[in-house]
Coordinates of C-alpha atoms in Angstrom, one line a residue:
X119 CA 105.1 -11.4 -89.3
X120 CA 105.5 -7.5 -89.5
X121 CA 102.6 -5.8 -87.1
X122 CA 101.0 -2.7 -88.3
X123 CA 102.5 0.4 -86.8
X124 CA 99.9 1.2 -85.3
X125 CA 99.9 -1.6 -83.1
X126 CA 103.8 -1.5 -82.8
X127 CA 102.3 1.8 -81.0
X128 CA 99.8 0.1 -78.8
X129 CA 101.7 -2.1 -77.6
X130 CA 104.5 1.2 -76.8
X131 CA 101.9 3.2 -75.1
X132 CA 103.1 4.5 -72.0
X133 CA 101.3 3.9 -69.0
X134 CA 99.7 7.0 -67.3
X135 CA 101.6 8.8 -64.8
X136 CA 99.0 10.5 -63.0
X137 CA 95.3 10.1 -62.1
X138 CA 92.7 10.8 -65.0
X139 CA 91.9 14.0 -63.3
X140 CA 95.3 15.3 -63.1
X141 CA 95.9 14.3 -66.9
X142 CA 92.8 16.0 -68.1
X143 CA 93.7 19.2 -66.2
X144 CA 97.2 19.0 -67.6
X145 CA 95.4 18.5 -71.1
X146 CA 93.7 21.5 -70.6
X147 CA 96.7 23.9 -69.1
X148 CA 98.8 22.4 -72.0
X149 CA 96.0 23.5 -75.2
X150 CA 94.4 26.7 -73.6
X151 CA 98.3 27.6 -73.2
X152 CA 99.2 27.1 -76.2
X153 CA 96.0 29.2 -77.4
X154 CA 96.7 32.2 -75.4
X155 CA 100.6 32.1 -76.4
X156 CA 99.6 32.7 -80.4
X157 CA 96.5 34.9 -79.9
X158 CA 97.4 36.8 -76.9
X159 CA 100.8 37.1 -77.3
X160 CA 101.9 36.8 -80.8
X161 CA 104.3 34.2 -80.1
X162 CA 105.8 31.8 -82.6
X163 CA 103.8 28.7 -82.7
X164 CA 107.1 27.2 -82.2
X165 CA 108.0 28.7 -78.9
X166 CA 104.4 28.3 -77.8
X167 CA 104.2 24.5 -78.6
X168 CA 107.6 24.1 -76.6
X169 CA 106.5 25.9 -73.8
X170 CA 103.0 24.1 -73.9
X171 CA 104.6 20.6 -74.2
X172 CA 106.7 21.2 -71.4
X173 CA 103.5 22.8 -69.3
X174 CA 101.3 19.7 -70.0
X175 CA 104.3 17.4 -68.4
X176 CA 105.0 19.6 -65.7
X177 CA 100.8 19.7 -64.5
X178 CA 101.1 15.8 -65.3
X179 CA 103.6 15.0 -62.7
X180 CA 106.1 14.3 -65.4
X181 CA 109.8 14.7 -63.9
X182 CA 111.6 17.5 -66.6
X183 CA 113.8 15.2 -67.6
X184 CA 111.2 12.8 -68.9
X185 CA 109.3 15.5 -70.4
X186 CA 112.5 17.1 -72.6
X187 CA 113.3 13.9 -73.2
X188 CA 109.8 13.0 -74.6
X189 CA 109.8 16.3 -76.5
X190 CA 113.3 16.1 -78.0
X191 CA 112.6 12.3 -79.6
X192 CA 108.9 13.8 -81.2
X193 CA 110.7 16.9 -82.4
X194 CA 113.6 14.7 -83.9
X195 CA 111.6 12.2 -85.8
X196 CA 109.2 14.4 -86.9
X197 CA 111.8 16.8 -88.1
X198 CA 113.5 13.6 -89.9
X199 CA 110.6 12.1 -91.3
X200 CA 109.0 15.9 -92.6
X201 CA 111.4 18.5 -92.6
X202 CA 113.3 17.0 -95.8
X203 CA 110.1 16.5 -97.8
X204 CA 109.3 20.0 -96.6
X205 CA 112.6 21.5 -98.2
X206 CA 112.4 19.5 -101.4
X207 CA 108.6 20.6 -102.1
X208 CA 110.1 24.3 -101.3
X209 CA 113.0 24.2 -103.8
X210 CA 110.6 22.6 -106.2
X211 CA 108.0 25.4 -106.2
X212 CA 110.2 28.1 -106.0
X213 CA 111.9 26.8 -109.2
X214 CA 108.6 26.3 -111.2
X215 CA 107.9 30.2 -109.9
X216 CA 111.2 31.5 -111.0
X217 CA 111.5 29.7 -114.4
X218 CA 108.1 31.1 -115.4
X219 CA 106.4 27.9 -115.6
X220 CA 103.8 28.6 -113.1
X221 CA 102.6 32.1 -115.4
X222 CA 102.7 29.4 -118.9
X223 CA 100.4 26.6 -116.8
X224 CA 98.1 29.9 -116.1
X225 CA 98.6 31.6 -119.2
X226 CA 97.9 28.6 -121.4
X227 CA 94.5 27.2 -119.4
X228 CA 92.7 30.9 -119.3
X229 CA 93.6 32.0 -122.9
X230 CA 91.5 28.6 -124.1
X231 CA 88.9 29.4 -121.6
X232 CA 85.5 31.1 -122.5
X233 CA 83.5 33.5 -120.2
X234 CA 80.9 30.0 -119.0
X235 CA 83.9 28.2 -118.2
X236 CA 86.5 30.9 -116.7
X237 CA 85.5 29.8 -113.0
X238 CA 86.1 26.1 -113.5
X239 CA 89.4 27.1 -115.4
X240 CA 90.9 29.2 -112.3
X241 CA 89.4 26.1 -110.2
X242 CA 92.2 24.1 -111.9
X243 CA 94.7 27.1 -112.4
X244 CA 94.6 27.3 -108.4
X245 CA 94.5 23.3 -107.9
X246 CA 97.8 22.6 -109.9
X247 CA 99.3 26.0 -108.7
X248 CA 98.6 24.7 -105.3
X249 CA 100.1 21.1 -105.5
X250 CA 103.4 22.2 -105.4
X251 CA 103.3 25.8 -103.7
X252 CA 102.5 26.9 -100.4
X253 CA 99.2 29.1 -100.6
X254 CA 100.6 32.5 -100.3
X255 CA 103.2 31.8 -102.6
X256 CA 100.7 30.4 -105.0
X257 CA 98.1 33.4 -104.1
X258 CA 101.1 36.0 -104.6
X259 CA 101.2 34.7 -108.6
X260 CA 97.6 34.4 -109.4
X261 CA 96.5 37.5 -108.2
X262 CA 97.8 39.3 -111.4
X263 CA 95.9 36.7 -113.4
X264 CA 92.4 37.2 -110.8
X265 CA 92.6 40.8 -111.5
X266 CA 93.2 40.7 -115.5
X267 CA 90.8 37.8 -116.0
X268 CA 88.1 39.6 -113.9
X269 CA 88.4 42.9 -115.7
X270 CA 88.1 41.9 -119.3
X271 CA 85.5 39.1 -118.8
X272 CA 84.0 42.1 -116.7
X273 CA 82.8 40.1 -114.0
X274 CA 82.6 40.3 -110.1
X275 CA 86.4 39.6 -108.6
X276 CA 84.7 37.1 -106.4
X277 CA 83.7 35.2 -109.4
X278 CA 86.9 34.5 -110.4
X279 CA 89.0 34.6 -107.2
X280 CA 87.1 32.2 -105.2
X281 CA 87.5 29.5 -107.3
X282 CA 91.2 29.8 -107.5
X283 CA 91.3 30.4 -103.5
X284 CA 89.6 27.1 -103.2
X285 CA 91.9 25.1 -105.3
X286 CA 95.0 26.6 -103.7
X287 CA 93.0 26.3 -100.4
X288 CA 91.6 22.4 -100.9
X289 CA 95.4 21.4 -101.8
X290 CA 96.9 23.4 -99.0
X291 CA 95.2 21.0 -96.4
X292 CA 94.3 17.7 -97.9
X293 CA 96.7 17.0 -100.1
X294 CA 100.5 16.3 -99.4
X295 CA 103.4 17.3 -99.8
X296 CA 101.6 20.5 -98.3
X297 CA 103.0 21.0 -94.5
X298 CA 100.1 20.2 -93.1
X299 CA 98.9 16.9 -94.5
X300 CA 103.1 15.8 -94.5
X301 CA 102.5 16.8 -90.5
X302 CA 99.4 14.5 -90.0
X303 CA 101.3 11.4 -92.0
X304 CA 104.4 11.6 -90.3
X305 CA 102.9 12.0 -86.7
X306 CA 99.9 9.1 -87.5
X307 CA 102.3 6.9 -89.6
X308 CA 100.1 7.2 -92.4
X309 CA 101.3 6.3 -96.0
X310 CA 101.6 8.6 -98.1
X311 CA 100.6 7.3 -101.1
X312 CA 97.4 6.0 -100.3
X313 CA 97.0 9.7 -98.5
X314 CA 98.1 11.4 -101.4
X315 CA 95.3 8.9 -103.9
X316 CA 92.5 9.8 -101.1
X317 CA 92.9 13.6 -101.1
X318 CA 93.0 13.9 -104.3
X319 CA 89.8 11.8 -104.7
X320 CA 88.3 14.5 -102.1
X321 CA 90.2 17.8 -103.7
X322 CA 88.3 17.2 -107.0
X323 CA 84.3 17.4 -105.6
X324 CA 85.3 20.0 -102.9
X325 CA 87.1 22.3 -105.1
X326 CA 83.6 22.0 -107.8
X327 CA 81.6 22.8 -104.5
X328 CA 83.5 25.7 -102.6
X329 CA 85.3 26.8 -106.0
X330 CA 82.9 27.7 -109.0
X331 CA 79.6 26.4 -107.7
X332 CA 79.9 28.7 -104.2
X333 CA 81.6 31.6 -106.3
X334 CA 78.0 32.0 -108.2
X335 CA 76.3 32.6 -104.9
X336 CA 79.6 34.8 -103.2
X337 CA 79.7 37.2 -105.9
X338 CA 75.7 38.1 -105.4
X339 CA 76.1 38.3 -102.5
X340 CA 79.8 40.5 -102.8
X341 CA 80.1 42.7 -106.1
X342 CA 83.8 43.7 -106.5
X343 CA 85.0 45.2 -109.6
X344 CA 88.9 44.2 -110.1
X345 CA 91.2 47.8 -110.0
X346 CA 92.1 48.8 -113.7
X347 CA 95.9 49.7 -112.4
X348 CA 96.9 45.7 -113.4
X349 CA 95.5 46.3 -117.3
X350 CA 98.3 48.9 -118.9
X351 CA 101.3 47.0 -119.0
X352 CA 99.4 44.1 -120.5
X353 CA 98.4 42.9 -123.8
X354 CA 95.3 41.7 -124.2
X355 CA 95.1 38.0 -123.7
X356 CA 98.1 37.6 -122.0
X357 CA 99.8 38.0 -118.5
X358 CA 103.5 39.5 -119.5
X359 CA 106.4 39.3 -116.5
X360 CA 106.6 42.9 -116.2
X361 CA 102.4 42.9 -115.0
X362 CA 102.7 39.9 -112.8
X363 CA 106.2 41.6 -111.6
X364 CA 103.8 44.9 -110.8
X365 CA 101.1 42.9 -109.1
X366 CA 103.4 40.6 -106.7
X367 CA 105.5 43.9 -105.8
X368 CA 102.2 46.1 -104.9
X369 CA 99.9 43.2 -103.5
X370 CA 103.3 41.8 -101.3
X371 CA 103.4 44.7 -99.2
X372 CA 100.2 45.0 -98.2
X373 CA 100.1 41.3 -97.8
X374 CA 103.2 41.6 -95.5
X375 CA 101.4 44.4 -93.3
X376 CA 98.7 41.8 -93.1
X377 CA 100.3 39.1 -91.9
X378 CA 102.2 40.7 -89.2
X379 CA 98.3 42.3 -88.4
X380 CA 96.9 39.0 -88.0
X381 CA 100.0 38.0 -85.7
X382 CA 98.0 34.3 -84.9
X383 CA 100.1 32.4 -87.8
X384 CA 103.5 33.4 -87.8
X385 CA 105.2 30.4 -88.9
X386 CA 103.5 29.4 -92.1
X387 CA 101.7 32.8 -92.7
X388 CA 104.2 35.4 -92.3
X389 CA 107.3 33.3 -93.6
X390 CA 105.9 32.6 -96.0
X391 CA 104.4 35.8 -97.1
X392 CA 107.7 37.8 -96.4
X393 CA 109.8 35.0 -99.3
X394 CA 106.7 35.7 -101.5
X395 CA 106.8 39.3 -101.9
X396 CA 110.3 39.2 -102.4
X397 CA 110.8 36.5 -105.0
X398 CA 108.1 34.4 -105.6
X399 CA 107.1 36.7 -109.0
X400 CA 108.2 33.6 -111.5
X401 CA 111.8 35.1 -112.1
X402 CA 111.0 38.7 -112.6
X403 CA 113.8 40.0 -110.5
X404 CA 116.3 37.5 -110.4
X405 CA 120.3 38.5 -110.8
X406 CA 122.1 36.8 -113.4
X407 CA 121.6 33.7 -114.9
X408 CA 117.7 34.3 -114.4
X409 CA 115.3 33.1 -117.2
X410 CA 115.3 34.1 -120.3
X411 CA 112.1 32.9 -121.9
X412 CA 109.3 30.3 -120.3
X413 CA 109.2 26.6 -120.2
X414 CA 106.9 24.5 -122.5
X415 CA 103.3 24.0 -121.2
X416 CA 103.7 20.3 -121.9
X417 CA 106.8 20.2 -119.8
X418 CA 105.9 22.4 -117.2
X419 CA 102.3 20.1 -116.5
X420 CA 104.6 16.8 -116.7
X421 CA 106.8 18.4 -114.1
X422 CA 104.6 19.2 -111.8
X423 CA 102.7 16.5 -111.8
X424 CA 105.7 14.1 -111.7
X425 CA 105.7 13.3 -107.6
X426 CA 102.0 12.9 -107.6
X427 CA 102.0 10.4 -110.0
X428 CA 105.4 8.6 -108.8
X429 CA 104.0 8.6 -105.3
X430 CA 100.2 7.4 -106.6
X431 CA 102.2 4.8 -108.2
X432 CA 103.9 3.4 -105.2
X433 CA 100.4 2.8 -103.9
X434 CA 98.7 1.2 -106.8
X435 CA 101.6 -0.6 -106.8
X436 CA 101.4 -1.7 -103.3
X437 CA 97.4 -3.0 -103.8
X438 CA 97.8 -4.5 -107.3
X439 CA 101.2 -6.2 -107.4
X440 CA 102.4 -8.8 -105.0
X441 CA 105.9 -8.5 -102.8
X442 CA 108.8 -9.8 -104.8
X443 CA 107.5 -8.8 -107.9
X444 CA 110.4 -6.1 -109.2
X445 CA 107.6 -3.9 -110.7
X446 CA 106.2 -3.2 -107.3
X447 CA 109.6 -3.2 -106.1
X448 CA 110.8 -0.4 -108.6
X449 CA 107.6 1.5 -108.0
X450 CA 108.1 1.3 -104.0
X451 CA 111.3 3.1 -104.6
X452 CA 111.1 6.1 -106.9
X453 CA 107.4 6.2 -105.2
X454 CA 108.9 6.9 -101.9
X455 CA 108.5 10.5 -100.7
X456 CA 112.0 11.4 -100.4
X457 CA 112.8 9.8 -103.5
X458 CA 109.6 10.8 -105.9
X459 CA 110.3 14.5 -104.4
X460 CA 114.2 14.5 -105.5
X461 CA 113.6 13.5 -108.1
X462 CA 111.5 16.0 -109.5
X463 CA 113.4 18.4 -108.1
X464 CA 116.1 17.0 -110.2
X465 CA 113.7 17.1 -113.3
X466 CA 112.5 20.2 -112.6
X467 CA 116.1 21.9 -112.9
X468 CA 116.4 20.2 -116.3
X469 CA 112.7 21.0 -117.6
X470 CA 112.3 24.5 -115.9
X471 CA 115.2 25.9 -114.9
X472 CA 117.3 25.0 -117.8
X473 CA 114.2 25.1 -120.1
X474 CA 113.6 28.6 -119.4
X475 CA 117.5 29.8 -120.1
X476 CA 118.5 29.9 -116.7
X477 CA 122.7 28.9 -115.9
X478 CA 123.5 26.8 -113.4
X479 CA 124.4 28.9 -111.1
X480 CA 120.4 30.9 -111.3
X481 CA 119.1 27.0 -110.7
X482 CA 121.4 27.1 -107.8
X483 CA 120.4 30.4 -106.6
X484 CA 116.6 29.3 -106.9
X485 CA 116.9 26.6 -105.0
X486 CA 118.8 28.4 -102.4
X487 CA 116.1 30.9 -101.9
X488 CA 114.0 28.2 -101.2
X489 CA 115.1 27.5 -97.8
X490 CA 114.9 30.3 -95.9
X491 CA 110.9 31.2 -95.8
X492 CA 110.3 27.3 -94.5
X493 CA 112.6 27.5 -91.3
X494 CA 109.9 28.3 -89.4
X495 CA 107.6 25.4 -90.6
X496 CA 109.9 23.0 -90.5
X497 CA 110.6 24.2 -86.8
X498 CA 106.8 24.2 -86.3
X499 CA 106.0 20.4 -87.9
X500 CA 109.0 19.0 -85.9
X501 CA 107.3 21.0 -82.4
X502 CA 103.9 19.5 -83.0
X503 CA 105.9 16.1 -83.4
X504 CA 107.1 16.9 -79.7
X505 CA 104.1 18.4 -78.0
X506 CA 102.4 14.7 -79.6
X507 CA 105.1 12.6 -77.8
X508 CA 104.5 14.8 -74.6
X509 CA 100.8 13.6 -74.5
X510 CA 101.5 10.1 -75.9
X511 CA 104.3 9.4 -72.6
X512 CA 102.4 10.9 -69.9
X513 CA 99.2 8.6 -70.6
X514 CA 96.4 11.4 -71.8
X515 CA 96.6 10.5 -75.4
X516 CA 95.6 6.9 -74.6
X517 CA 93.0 8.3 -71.7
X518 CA 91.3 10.3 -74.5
X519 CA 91.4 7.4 -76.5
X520 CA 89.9 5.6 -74.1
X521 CA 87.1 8.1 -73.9
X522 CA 86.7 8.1 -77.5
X523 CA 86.0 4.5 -78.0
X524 CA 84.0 4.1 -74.9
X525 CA 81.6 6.6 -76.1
X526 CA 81.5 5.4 -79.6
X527 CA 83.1 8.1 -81.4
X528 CA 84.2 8.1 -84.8
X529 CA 87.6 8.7 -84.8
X530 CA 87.6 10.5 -88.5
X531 CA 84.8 12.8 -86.8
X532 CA 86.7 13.7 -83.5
X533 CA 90.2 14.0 -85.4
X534 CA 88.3 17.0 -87.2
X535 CA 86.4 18.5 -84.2
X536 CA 89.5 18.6 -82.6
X537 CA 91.3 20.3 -85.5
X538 CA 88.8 22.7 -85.8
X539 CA 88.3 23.7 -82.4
X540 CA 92.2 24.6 -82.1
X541 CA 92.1 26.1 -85.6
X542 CA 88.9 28.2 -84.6
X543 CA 91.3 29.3 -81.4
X544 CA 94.9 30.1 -82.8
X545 CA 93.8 30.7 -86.6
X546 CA 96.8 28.7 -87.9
X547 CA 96.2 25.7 -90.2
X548 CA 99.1 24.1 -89.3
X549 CA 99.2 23.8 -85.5
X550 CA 95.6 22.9 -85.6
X551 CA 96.8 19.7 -87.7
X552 CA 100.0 18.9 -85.5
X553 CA 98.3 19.3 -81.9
X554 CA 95.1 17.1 -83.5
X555 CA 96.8 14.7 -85.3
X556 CA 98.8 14.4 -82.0
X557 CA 96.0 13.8 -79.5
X558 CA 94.7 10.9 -81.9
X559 CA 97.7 9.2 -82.3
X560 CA 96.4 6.4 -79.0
X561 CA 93.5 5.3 -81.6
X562 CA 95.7 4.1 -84.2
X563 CA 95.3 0.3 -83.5
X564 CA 91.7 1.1 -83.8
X565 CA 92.0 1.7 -87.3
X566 CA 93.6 0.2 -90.7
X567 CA 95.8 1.9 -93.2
X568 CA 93.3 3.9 -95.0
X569 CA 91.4 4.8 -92.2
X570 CA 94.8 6.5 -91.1
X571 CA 95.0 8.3 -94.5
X572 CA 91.1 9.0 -93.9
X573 CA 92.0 10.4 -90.3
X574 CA 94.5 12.4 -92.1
X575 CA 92.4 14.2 -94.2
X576 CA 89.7 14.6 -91.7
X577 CA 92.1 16.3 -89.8
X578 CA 93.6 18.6 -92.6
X579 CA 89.6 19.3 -93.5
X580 CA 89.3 20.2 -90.4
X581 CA 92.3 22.8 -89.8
X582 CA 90.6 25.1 -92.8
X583 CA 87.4 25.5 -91.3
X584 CA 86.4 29.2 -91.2
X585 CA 89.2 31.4 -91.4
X586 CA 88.6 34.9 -89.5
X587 CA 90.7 37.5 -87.7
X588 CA 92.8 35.6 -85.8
X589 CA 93.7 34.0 -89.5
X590 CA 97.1 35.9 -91.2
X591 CA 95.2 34.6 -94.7
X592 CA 92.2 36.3 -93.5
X593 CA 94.0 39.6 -94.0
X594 CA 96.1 38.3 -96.6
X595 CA 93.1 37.7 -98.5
X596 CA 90.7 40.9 -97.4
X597 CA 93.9 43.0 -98.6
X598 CA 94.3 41.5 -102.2
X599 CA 90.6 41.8 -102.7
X600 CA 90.4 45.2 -101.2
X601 CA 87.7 43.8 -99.4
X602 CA 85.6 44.5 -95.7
X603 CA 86.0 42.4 -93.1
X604 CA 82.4 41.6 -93.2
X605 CA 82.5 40.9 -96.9
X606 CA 85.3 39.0 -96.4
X607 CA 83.9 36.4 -93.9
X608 CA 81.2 36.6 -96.7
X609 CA 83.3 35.0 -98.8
X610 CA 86.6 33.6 -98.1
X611 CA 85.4 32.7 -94.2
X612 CA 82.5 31.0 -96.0
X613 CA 84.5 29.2 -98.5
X614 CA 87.2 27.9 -96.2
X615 CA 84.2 26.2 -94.3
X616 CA 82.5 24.8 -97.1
X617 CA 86.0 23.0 -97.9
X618 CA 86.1 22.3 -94.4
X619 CA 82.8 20.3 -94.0
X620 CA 82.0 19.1 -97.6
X621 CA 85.9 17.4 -97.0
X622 CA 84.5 15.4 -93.8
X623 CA 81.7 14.4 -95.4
X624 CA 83.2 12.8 -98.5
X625 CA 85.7 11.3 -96.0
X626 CA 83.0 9.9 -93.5
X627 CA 81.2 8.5 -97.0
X628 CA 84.6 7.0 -98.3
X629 CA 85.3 5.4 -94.7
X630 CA 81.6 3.8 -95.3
X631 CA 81.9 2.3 -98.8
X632 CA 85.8 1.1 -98.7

């Protein structure tokens, strides 16, 4: 019989090394460390989750050996498990933004939109942007579209933007193969595909709530007129390269400046923005063997829908075939993450890059500029993988486990209290999810597979919950919009938490009814 890997885990846990006093205390050195190391000091969340893994050992008792030992083997197979899905959803989204592909999906579903509907249209514009791109990337090629769409439907900015913030925003945390959410299913063991089937299932009613339906209320509340400087090089109806060029050149500096403002999220925030401003403007300034028209609409959807619904297979696959059966057995493979993300990419260079005129060696030099601007997530995932091995070997993830199911708490509940306490405190999505999902790891045998995938998402609800300075996409966000800092925690702080709790609820009614 093949146990559960959760209870592979129990029966792993190490034994505590120190009294329950001592391992609290180290708890608490090791987080409000960590804390004070991104806020105070502006270091990389990288350096600072070394340093804070290392700190929480030390305080334990935990000889140095032990604890770089511990460190090194949760930074390795995290870094294994994550780091290559990490890379192949980079390469895939910066091919659909050179290629043009992400300006036809956006082009195509606004021009057949009418002013009712415009909100619920840039609700899906910024859901399927969002699958495959990180949120700055993805926020760096809409904003020419939130500006042009704004202006001639002559409506508030905020209508329009907030409902493309809140796809972008709802995908960035709950759904994978976002950082985050790959983070939580890696360091939980949670599969993917059943991960992948829930958040989606949550994406689509918080999206409706903190997109269009919150955007009617936002933009009384904030009445921004969208800059006329995006409308000359434009013909009417249509987003051209050379105006989306314009926008991603003027917003990406101002957006950099941001970024390095903010100074709390300097691995995906700032890597991210600096690879955005520079390239991320669907092919507009690529050398040679760039695009030389845009892909198909049709083809463009299919390929970016293509790993969702290879890994969704894998999992209805899973519940509705039995083992042996080669149906299952075919859908397990090309369903696995490694393997459903390859192979789009693989697609993608035939559907996009070739599809849009570009030579091989353009497709080559896409996916090459891919790389760079994730170093420093990849290097912050795989850290968070070895500040959770830290707590699991010197006892305190399983003495807060303890706690936790002595008292009677719901795990999905505390996995996002926890999340949002550290993303309240550091302002970065992604080490909130890491450092929670990390702590809860000791009350995996307490749960089954989708209560894992459940934990997940509680966990990435819980890392958006009200961005504010200490946020790089605070300012990221407040310097597109041209906005006030009070108008902006108006909106976009408000918004993030509306995603943040409407998410927890759906997952706390999900947990009840499955």
């Amino acid at each position: 019989m093949t146990l559960h890997p959760a209870l592979v885990l129990a029966a792993e846990q190490a034994q505590p090394v120190a009294s329950a006093g001592r391992l609290v205390t180290a708890a608490l050195v090791g987080i409000v460390a960590l804390v004070l190391l991104i806020t105070q000091f502006s270091l990389h969340p990288f350096l600072a989750l070394t340093i804070g893994s290392l700190l929480v050992a030390a305080v334990a008792g935990m000889s140095m050996g032990d604890a770089v030992t511990a460190f090194s083997d949760g930074f390795g197979s995290t870094a294994a498990s994550v780091g290559t899905l990490i890379a192949l959803g980079a390469m895939f989204g910066k091919l659909l933004a050179d290629s043009g592909g992400a300006d036809r999906l956006v082009d195509t579903i606004v021009s057949r939109s009418g002013p009712r509907t415009l909100p619920w249209s840039m609700a899906a514009v910024g859901a399927l942007i969002g699958l495959p791109m990180f949120f700055e990337i993805g926020l760096v090629i809409l904003m020419p579209v939130i500006f042009l769409v704004a202006r001639r439907a002559q409506v508030s900015l905020i209508a329009v933007g907030i409902p493309a913030l809140a796809g972008l925003s709802a995908m960035h945390g709950l759904v994978p193969p976002h950082p985050g959410p790959l983070a939580a299913i890696g360091i939980l063991d949670a599969d993917l595909g059943i991960t992948l089937l829930l958040g989606v299932l949550v994406s689509i009613p918080v999206v409706v709530l903190a997109g269009p339906l919150f955007a009617t209320l936002a933009a009384r509340w904030v009445d921004v007129s969208p800059p006329a400087l995006f409308e000359s090089p434009v013909a009417a109806g249509s987003t051209t390269a050379s105006a989306a060029s314009a926008a991603s050149a003027g917003s990406a500096g101002s957006a950099g400046s941001a970024g390095t403002g903010a100074g709390a999220d300097a691995g995906p925030g700032s890597g991210a923005d600096s690879d955005a401003g520079a390239d991320s403007g669907a092919g507009r300034d690529l050398p040679d063997g760039g695009p030389t028209r845009r892909p198909g609409f049709a083809a463009t959807l299919v390929t970016v829908l293509l790993p969702v619904v290879l890994m969704m297979g894998k999992a209805v696959g899973d519940i509705a075939a039995p083992e042996g059966n080669p149906v299952r057995a075919a859908l397990d493979f090309v369903g696995t993450p490694l393997v459903a993300l390859l192979l789009s990419v693989l697609v993608a260079m035939v559907t996009l890059g070739t599809g849009s005129g570009m030579n091989r060696a353009g497709i080559m030099g896409s996916l090459e500029r891919s790389l760079p601007a994730i170093a420093g997530i990849v290097l912050i995932v795989a850290a968070g993988g070895g500040f959770k091995q830290t707590l699991v070997d010197t006892g305190i993830g399983a003495m807060i486990a303890g706690w936790a199911t002595g008292a009677g708490i719901s795990a999905l509940l505390l996995g996002w209290l926890v999340a949002v306490a550290i993303r309240l405190a550091t302002g970065s999505a992604t080490v909130a999810t890491v450092t929670a999902a990390g702590i809860l790891v000791p009350l995996l045998p307490t749960l089954d597979p989708t209560q894992t995938s459940l934990l997940v998402l509680a966990i990435g609800a819980g890392s958006l919950f009200f961005s504010h300075v200490n946020d790089a996409g605070f300012w990221l966000v407040k310097e597109y919009f041209g906005l006030t800092v009070g108008q902006n925690i108006k909106t976009w702080s408000i918004m993030e938490t509306v995603i943040s709790v409407s998410g927890l609820v759906l997952v706390l009614l999900i947990d009840l009814v499955l």
